[in-house]
Amino acid sequence: MLSRIWKTEAHQDRVLKLLMPQRHARSIQTSIQCVLNVYLYFQYLLALFFIYSFFSLLF
């Protein structure tokens, strides 16, 4: 699943580099996307942790 997402993102990067030669704007967009990905990943970990602690409290 994750590898498929990475492959499609790499493909999007290639297409966008062909469409937009401006590298500076692309790097800004990439860094924003990276920050968003990390934020979503940490949210996912937090949700897993809370679910785990909730069930450990129940049982």
C-alpha positions as CSV (number, residue, x, y, z in Angstrom):
1,M,0.0,0.0,0.0
2,L,2.6,2.5,1.1
3,S,5.0,1.5,-1.8
4,R,2.2,2.1,-4.2
5,I,1.6,5.6,-2.8
6,W,5.3,6.4,-3.0
7,K,5.4,5.1,-6.6
8,T,2.5,7.3,-7.7
9,E,4.1,10.3,-5.9
10,A,7.3,9.7,-7.7
11,H,5.3,9.6,-11.0
12,Q,3.5,12.8,-10.1
13,D,6.9,14.4,-9.4
14,R,8.2,13.4,-12.8
15,V,5.1,14.7,-14.6
16,L,5.2,18.0,-12.6
17,K,8.9,18.4,-13.4
18,L,8.1,18.0,-17.1
19,L,5.2,20.5,-16.8
20,M,6.7,23.0,-14.5
21,P,10.5,23.7,-15.0
22,Q,10.5,26.1,-12.0
23,R,12.4,24.1,-9.4
24,H,12.0,26.6,-6.6
25,A,8.2,26.5,-6.5
26,R,8.4,22.7,-6.7
27,S,10.8,22.4,-3.8
28,I,8.5,24.5,-1.6
29,Q,5.5,22.4,-2.6
30,T,7.5,19.2,-1.9
31,S,8.5,20.4,1.6
32,I,4.9,21.4,2.4
33,Q,3.8,17.9,1.2
34,C,6.5,16.3,3.3
35,V,5.4,18.2,6.4
36,L,1.8,17.2,5.7
37,N,2.8,13.5,5.3
38,V,4.8,13.5,8.6
39,Y,1.8,15.2,10.3
40,L,-0.6,12.6,9.0
41,Y,1.7,9.8,10.0
42,F,2.0,11.1,13.6
43,Q,-1.8,11.5,13.8
44,Y,-2.1,7.9,12.7
45,L,0.3,6.8,15.4
46,L,-1.5,8.8,18.0
47,A,-4.8,7.3,17.0
48,L,-3.4,3.8,17.2
49,F,-1.9,4.6,20.6
50,F,-5.2,6.0,22.0
51,I,-7.1,3.0,20.7
52,Y,-4.6,0.6,22.3
53,S,-4.7,2.4,25.6
54,F,-8.5,2.5,25.5
55,F,-8.8,-1.2,25.0
56,S,-6.1,-1.9,27.6
57,L,-8.2,0.1,30.1
58,L,-11.3,-1.9,29.2
59,F,-9.7,-5.3,29.5
